Coordinates of C-alpha atoms in Angstrom, one line a residue:
M1 CA 88.9 4.0 -33.6
G2 CA 87.1 4.6 -36.6
V3 CA 88.0 7.3 -39.1
Y4 CA 85.3 9.7 -38.1
E5 CA 86.3 9.3 -34.4
E6 CA 90.2 10.1 -35.4
L7 CA 88.6 13.2 -37.0
V8 CA 87.1 14.4 -33.8
A9 CA 90.2 13.8 -32.1
R10 CA 92.5 15.5 -34.2
G11 CA 90.1 18.5 -33.5
L12 CA 88.8 18.6 -37.5
I13 CA 85.2 18.2 -36.8
A14 CA 83.3 21.7 -36.3
Q15 CA 79.3 21.0 -37.4
V16 CA 77.5 18.1 -38.8
T17 CA 74.1 17.9 -39.9
D18 CA 73.5 14.2 -39.0
E19 CA 76.6 12.7 -37.1
E20 CA 75.2 9.1 -37.0
E21 CA 74.5 8.9 -40.6
I22 CA 78.0 10.7 -41.4
K23 CA 79.9 8.7 -39.0
E24 CA 78.1 5.2 -40.9
L25 CA 79.2 6.5 -44.3
V26 CA 82.6 7.5 -43.4
N27 CA 83.7 4.6 -41.2
N28 CA 82.4 2.2 -43.9
G29 CA 83.9 3.9 -46.8
K30 CA 80.8 4.7 -48.5
A31 CA 81.0 8.5 -48.6
V32 CA 81.3 10.2 -52.0
F33 CA 82.5 13.7 -50.8
Y34 CA 83.5 17.0 -52.4
I35 CA 85.5 19.8 -51.3
G36 CA 85.8 22.7 -53.6
F37 CA 88.7 25.1 -54.7
D38 CA 88.4 28.2 -56.5
P39 CA 91.4 28.8 -58.7
T40 CA 92.3 32.3 -57.7
A41 CA 95.9 31.8 -58.0
D42 CA 98.2 29.6 -60.1
S43 CA 99.1 27.5 -56.9
L44 CA 97.6 26.2 -53.9
H45 CA 98.6 27.5 -50.8
V46 CA 98.8 26.4 -47.0
G47 CA 95.2 27.6 -46.7
H48 CA 94.3 24.6 -48.8
F49 CA 96.4 22.2 -46.9
M50 CA 94.1 20.9 -44.6
A51 CA 91.5 20.1 -47.2
L52 CA 93.9 18.1 -49.2
C53 CA 95.1 16.2 -46.2
L54 CA 91.5 15.4 -45.3
M55 CA 90.7 14.2 -48.6
K56 CA 93.8 11.9 -48.6
R57 CA 92.8 10.6 -45.0
L58 CA 89.5 9.7 -46.2
Q59 CA 90.4 8.4 -49.4
M60 CA 93.0 5.8 -47.4
A61 CA 89.9 4.7 -45.5
G62 CA 88.1 3.7 -48.9
N63 CA 86.0 6.9 -49.5
R64 CA 85.9 8.8 -52.7
P65 CA 86.9 12.2 -52.9
I66 CA 85.6 14.7 -55.7
A67 CA 88.2 17.6 -56.1
L68 CA 85.7 20.3 -57.2
I69 CA 87.5 23.1 -59.3
G70 CA 85.7 26.4 -59.2
G71 CA 86.2 27.2 -62.9
G72 CA 82.6 28.7 -62.8
T73 CA 82.6 30.1 -59.5
A74 CA 85.8 31.9 -59.7
M75 CA 84.4 33.9 -62.1
I76 CA 81.9 35.4 -59.4
G77 CA 84.0 35.2 -56.6
D78 CA 83.5 34.3 -52.8
P79 CA 82.3 36.8 -50.4
S80 CA 83.4 35.3 -47.7
G81 CA 86.0 36.5 -45.3
R82 CA 86.4 39.5 -48.0
T83 CA 86.0 43.3 -47.2
D84 CA 85.9 44.0 -50.8
M85 CA 85.2 42.4 -54.1
R86 CA 87.7 40.2 -56.0
Q87 CA 89.4 41.2 -59.1
M88 CA 87.7 39.9 -61.6
M89 CA 89.8 37.1 -63.9
T90 CA 89.7 36.1 -67.1
K91 CA 88.5 32.9 -68.6
E92 CA 92.3 32.2 -70.0
T93 CA 93.8 32.9 -66.4
I94 CA 91.0 30.9 -64.8
N95 CA 91.9 27.9 -66.9
H96 CA 95.6 28.0 -66.4
N97 CA 95.1 28.2 -62.7
V98 CA 92.7 25.2 -62.9
E99 CA 95.7 23.2 -64.6
C100 CA 98.0 24.3 -62.2
F101 CA 95.9 23.1 -59.4
K102 CA 95.4 19.5 -61.0
K103 CA 98.9 18.9 -61.0
Q104 CA 99.2 19.5 -57.4
M105 CA 96.6 17.8 -56.1
E106 CA 98.0 14.7 -57.9
R107 CA 100.7 14.6 -54.9
F108 CA 97.9 14.4 -52.4
I109 CA 95.0 12.4 -54.2
E110 CA 94.9 9.4 -56.3
F111 CA 92.8 9.8 -59.1
G112 CA 91.2 7.6 -61.6
E113 CA 88.5 5.1 -62.3
D114 CA 86.8 4.4 -59.1
K115 CA 89.4 6.6 -57.1
A116 CA 89.3 10.2 -56.6
M117 CA 87.5 12.4 -59.5
L118 CA 88.5 15.7 -60.5
V119 CA 85.7 18.1 -61.8
N120 CA 85.4 21.6 -62.7
N121 CA 82.2 23.5 -62.1
A122 CA 82.4 25.5 -65.2
D123 CA 81.0 22.5 -67.0
W124 CA 77.7 22.8 -65.5
L125 CA 77.5 26.5 -64.4
L126 CA 78.5 28.5 -67.4
D127 CA 75.9 26.7 -69.9
L128 CA 73.1 27.5 -67.4
N129 CA 70.6 29.8 -68.6
Y130 CA 69.8 32.8 -66.5
V131 CA 65.9 32.8 -66.4
E132 CA 66.2 28.9 -65.9
V133 CA 68.3 29.4 -62.9
L134 CA 65.9 32.1 -61.4
R135 CA 62.8 29.9 -61.8
E136 CA 64.4 26.5 -61.1
V137 CA 67.1 27.4 -58.5
G138 CA 66.3 30.7 -57.1
S139 CA 62.9 30.0 -56.3
H140 CA 63.9 27.8 -53.5
F141 CA 66.0 30.4 -51.8
S142 CA 64.8 32.9 -49.1
V143 CA 66.5 36.2 -49.6
N144 CA 65.8 36.8 -45.8
N145 CA 67.5 33.7 -45.0
M146 CA 70.6 34.6 -47.4
L147 CA 71.2 38.0 -45.8
R148 CA 71.6 36.5 -42.3
A149 CA 74.2 34.3 -43.3
E150 CA 77.8 35.6 -41.7
C151 CA 79.3 35.7 -45.2
Y152 CA 76.9 38.5 -46.6
K153 CA 76.2 40.2 -43.0
Q154 CA 80.0 41.2 -42.7
R155 CA 79.9 42.7 -46.2
M156 CA 76.6 44.5 -46.0
E157 CA 77.9 47.7 -44.3
K158 CA 80.8 47.9 -47.0
G159 CA 78.7 47.1 -50.0
L160 CA 77.7 43.7 -51.3
S161 CA 77.7 43.3 -55.3
F162 CA 74.3 41.5 -56.7
L163 CA 77.3 39.5 -58.7
E164 CA 78.7 38.2 -55.3
F165 CA 75.1 38.0 -53.9
N166 CA 74.8 34.9 -56.2
Y167 CA 77.7 32.9 -55.1
M168 CA 75.8 31.0 -52.6
I169 CA 73.3 29.7 -55.3
M170 CA 76.1 29.0 -57.4
Q171 CA 78.0 26.9 -54.6
S172 CA 74.5 25.4 -53.7
Y173 CA 73.9 23.9 -57.3
D174 CA 77.4 22.7 -57.3
F175 CA 76.2 20.1 -54.6
Y176 CA 73.1 19.5 -56.6
A177 CA 75.1 18.9 -59.8
L178 CA 77.6 16.5 -58.2
Y179 CA 74.6 14.5 -56.5
Q180 CA 72.8 14.0 -59.7
K181 CA 75.9 13.4 -62.0
Y182 CA 78.2 11.3 -59.3
G183 CA 75.9 10.4 -56.4
C184 CA 78.1 12.6 -54.1
N185 CA 76.5 12.5 -50.7
M186 CA 78.6 14.7 -48.5
Q187 CA 80.3 18.0 -48.8
F188 CA 83.2 19.0 -46.5
G189 CA 84.1 22.8 -46.3
G190 CA 85.2 25.4 -44.1
D191 CA 83.4 27.0 -41.0
D192 CA 82.8 30.1 -43.0
Q193 CA 80.9 28.2 -45.8
W194 CA 78.3 26.5 -43.7
S195 CA 75.3 28.6 -44.9
N196 CA 76.3 27.8 -48.5
M197 CA 76.8 24.2 -47.6
L198 CA 73.3 24.1 -46.2
G199 CA 71.9 25.7 -49.2
G200 CA 72.9 22.9 -51.4
T201 CA 71.5 20.4 -49.0
E202 CA 68.1 22.1 -49.0
L203 CA 68.2 22.7 -52.7
I204 CA 68.5 18.8 -53.2
R205 CA 65.8 18.0 -50.6
R206 CA 63.4 20.5 -52.2
K207 CA 64.1 19.7 -56.0
L208 CA 64.5 15.8 -55.5
Q209 CA 62.5 15.3 -52.4
K210 CA 65.5 13.3 -51.1
D211 CA 67.7 13.5 -48.0
A212 CA 71.3 14.9 -48.4
Y213 CA 74.0 15.1 -45.8
A214 CA 76.4 18.2 -45.4
M215 CA 79.2 18.1 -43.2
T216 CA 81.7 21.1 -42.3
I217 CA 85.3 20.6 -41.0
N218 CA 86.7 22.9 -38.6
L219 CA 89.4 24.2 -41.1
L220 CA 90.8 26.6 -38.6
L221 CA 94.3 26.5 -40.0
N222 CA 92.4 26.7 -43.5
S223 CA 90.7 29.9 -42.1
E224 CA 93.6 30.9 -40.4
G225 CA 95.4 30.0 -43.2
K226 CA 94.8 33.2 -44.9
K227 CA 96.6 34.8 -42.1
M228 CA 99.1 31.8 -41.1
G229 CA 99.8 31.5 -45.0
K230 CA 101.0 35.0 -45.0
T231 CA 104.6 36.0 -44.4
Q232 CA 106.1 39.7 -44.9
S233 CA 107.2 38.6 -48.4
G234 CA 104.0 36.9 -49.4
A235 CA 101.9 33.6 -49.2
V236 CA 103.2 30.0 -48.4
W237 CA 102.8 28.2 -51.5
L238 CA 102.6 24.3 -52.4
S239 CA 104.5 25.2 -55.6
A240 CA 108.3 24.9 -55.3
E241 CA 108.5 27.7 -58.1
K242 CA 106.7 29.9 -55.5
T243 CA 107.9 28.9 -52.3
S244 CA 111.3 26.7 -52.0
P245 CA 111.0 23.3 -49.9
Y246 CA 113.8 24.9 -47.7
E247 CA 111.4 27.7 -47.0
F248 CA 108.4 25.4 -46.6
Y249 CA 110.0 23.6 -44.2
Q250 CA 111.5 26.5 -42.6
Y251 CA 107.7 28.0 -42.4
W252 CA 106.6 25.2 -40.3
R253 CA 109.8 25.0 -38.5
N254 CA 108.8 28.1 -36.8
V255 CA 105.5 28.0 -36.1
D256 CA 104.6 29.2 -32.5
D257 CA 105.0 26.8 -29.5
S258 CA 101.4 26.9 -29.0
D259 CA 100.4 25.9 -32.7
V260 CA 103.0 23.0 -33.2
I261 CA 100.5 20.1 -31.7
K262 CA 97.4 21.4 -33.2
C263 CA 99.3 21.4 -36.6
L264 CA 100.7 17.9 -36.0
K265 CA 96.9 16.6 -35.5
M266 CA 95.2 18.7 -37.9
L267 CA 97.9 18.5 -40.8
T268 CA 100.0 15.5 -40.5
F269 CA 99.7 11.5 -40.7
V270 CA 101.9 11.3 -37.2
S271 CA 99.9 8.8 -35.1
L272 CA 97.8 10.4 -32.2
E273 CA 99.9 8.2 -29.9
E274 CA 103.3 9.9 -31.0
I275 CA 101.7 13.3 -31.0
E276 CA 100.8 12.9 -27.3
E277 CA 104.2 12.0 -26.1
L278 CA 105.6 15.0 -28.4
A279 CA 102.8 17.1 -26.6
K280 CA 105.0 16.4 -23.3
L281 CA 107.8 18.2 -24.3
E282 CA 108.4 21.9 -22.8
G283 CA 110.9 24.6 -23.2
S284 CA 113.6 24.2 -26.1
E285 CA 112.4 20.7 -26.3
I286 CA 109.5 21.6 -28.2
N287 CA 111.7 22.2 -31.2
K288 CA 111.9 18.5 -31.7
A289 CA 108.1 18.2 -32.3
K290 CA 108.3 21.2 -34.8
E291 CA 111.0 19.4 -36.8
V292 CA 108.7 16.3 -36.8
L293 CA 105.8 18.9 -38.0
A294 CA 108.3 20.4 -40.4
Y295 CA 109.5 17.3 -42.1
S296 CA 106.3 15.7 -41.9
L297 CA 104.7 18.4 -44.2
T298 CA 107.7 18.9 -46.5
D299 CA 107.8 14.9 -47.2
L300 CA 104.1 15.2 -48.2
V301 CA 104.3 18.4 -50.3
H302 CA 108.0 18.1 -51.9
G303 CA 109.0 14.6 -51.4
K304 CA 111.5 12.7 -49.0
E305 CA 114.5 13.8 -50.8
E306 CA 113.7 17.7 -50.4
A307 CA 112.5 17.3 -47.0
D308 CA 115.8 15.6 -46.1
K309 CA 118.0 18.6 -48.0
A310 CA 115.6 21.2 -46.0
Q311 CA 116.1 19.6 -42.5
E312 CA 119.7 19.3 -43.1
A313 CA 120.1 22.8 -44.3
A314 CA 117.8 24.0 -41.3
R315 CA 120.1 22.1 -38.8
A316 CA 123.3 23.6 -40.4
L317 CA 122.0 27.2 -39.9
F318 CA 120.7 26.8 -36.4
G319 CA 123.9 25.2 -35.5
S320 CA 127.2 26.2 -37.2
K321 CA 125.4 28.2 -39.9
T322 CA 128.1 27.3 -42.3
N323 CA 126.4 24.9 -44.7
T324 CA 124.7 27.1 -47.2
D325 CA 124.4 24.3 -49.8
N326 CA 120.5 23.8 -49.6
M327 CA 119.8 27.5 -48.6
P328 CA 117.4 29.4 -50.9
S329 CA 119.4 31.5 -53.2
T330 CA 119.3 34.3 -55.8
D331 CA 121.8 34.6 -58.7
L332 CA 123.0 38.4 -59.3
S333 CA 125.3 39.5 -62.2
S334 CA 127.7 42.6 -62.5
S335 CA 124.7 44.3 -64.4
D336 CA 122.6 44.7 -61.1
F337 CA 125.6 46.7 -59.7
E338 CA 125.8 50.3 -60.1
D339 CA 129.2 51.7 -59.7
G340 CA 130.4 49.0 -57.7
S341 CA 127.6 48.2 -55.1
I342 CA 124.0 47.6 -55.0
K343 CA 121.6 49.4 -52.5
I344 CA 120.5 47.2 -49.7
L345 CA 116.9 47.6 -50.5
E346 CA 117.3 46.8 -53.8
L347 CA 119.2 43.7 -52.9
L348 CA 116.3 42.8 -50.6
K349 CA 113.8 43.2 -53.2
K350 CA 115.9 41.1 -55.7
C351 CA 116.1 38.2 -53.2
G352 CA 112.3 38.4 -52.7
L353 CA 112.8 39.2 -49.0
I354 CA 110.7 42.3 -49.1
P355 CA 107.4 43.4 -51.1
S356 CA 108.4 47.2 -51.2
N357 CA 110.9 49.7 -50.0
G358 CA 108.6 50.9 -47.2
E359 CA 108.7 47.3 -45.7
G360 CA 112.4 47.0 -46.3
R361 CA 112.7 50.5 -44.4
R362 CA 110.8 49.3 -41.4
L363 CA 112.7 45.9 -41.5
I364 CA 115.9 47.6 -41.2
Q365 CA 115.1 50.4 -38.8
Q366 CA 113.9 47.5 -36.5
G367 CA 117.1 45.7 -36.9
G368 CA 115.8 42.9 -38.7
V369 CA 118.5 42.6 -41.8
S370 CA 122.1 41.3 -41.5
V371 CA 124.5 40.8 -44.3
D372 CA 127.3 38.2 -43.5
G373 CA 126.6 38.5 -39.9
E374 CA 126.8 42.6 -39.7
K375 CA 123.4 44.0 -39.1
V376 CA 122.5 46.7 -41.4
T377 CA 121.4 49.9 -39.5
D378 CA 121.3 52.3 -43.0
V379 CA 118.2 52.0 -45.1
F380 CA 120.5 53.7 -47.8
A381 CA 123.3 51.5 -47.1
D382 CA 125.5 50.5 -50.3
I383 CA 126.6 46.4 -50.5
P384 CA 130.0 46.7 -52.5
E385 CA 130.5 44.0 -54.9
S386 CA 133.7 43.2 -53.2
A387 CA 131.5 41.5 -50.3
F388 CA 130.7 38.9 -52.6
E389 CA 134.6 37.7 -52.8
K390 CA 133.5 34.2 -52.0
G391 CA 130.9 34.1 -54.6
Y392 CA 128.1 35.1 -52.4
V393 CA 126.7 36.6 -49.1
V394 CA 124.1 35.4 -46.8
I395 CA 121.3 37.8 -45.8
K396 CA 119.7 37.3 -42.6
K397 CA 115.9 38.7 -42.2
G398 CA 114.2 38.5 -38.8
K399 CA 115.5 36.0 -36.6
K400 CA 115.0 32.9 -38.8
V401 CA 115.0 33.8 -42.3
F402 CA 118.3 33.1 -44.4
H403 CA 119.0 33.7 -47.8
K404 CA 122.2 33.3 -50.1
A405 CA 122.9 36.2 -53.0
N406 CA 125.2 34.4 -55.5
L407 CA 127.6 36.9 -57.6
V408 CA 127.7 34.6 -61.1

């Protein structure tokens, strides 16, 4: 089975512009391809995960990835999947986020001479002359066609700024610039990027009278990643400082039964033969497949040592629930207590288990909070300092999230 055929078998391919040409390039290690990442935060998250795994998979087959950091496009903001305009970021914030992305990507992709490249589109977009862009680039785009694009159609009713309207032109120019500078002959992206990608292909064809090939990957989990990568306490990040290895492991260990095989195929390097065997599991046996998924992805992002610790801690919790060694924790001091106690909502917030009091009240009222095995039913409950006699308490949120609050 060739690399392209494996991508199809894993359910990754959505649309291609020239399947035979793309198959030839990918299977023979001739693809120089790019995937873009707009640095809108200081960490990558699970919504980026499929793209990173895809780049790693194709690099292993001899193809050359270009990780394009959108230091320029981030100053405009992608309207795809948005109901409102993104908050404007400063150059300083964008540059900081770019540096954070670089460090995380190195865990997946091997950069260096004749290997993967990491480039920033700020290097060419920020130097463009506005009138030149209108004449040399804008003249190749039909406003009628742009307005038919799904990424714009869904925003027309609520309002689409002229700033965001330029995003398609900027992304299209990226492919043209990469084609010119590095011989990039292929672009990958989520299904919500298809119109932008075709714009880049058409720009190359019109300006250079040459063929260029575009390929889109069905980033179902990347599109869903904006949804899947959210929990009640925020996003699931690839940074250990934002989402601990244990929490990352637990996130994948707790995916829906209906998603586990899809995740194994799309996100891991577990062989298709092994996945087929795991797909035969039923009932509670499906948890074995979830363990394989969680361990594989935690190993990929945080390394084997952290994956081993996370798995050991998770098994202990689902078993005797007495081993708290590797449980995510928060340190408290006596100054966090007032008159010898701390409010339950304040405790949950300090531990990062809720984003707001309102969310905490809803969680408690639905019976979703326990402290040391005792369910909390009063949203105004006080947790006395004496409850920390053994040095900590264990908070359970919902059915599967455990957190240790230490008194130091």
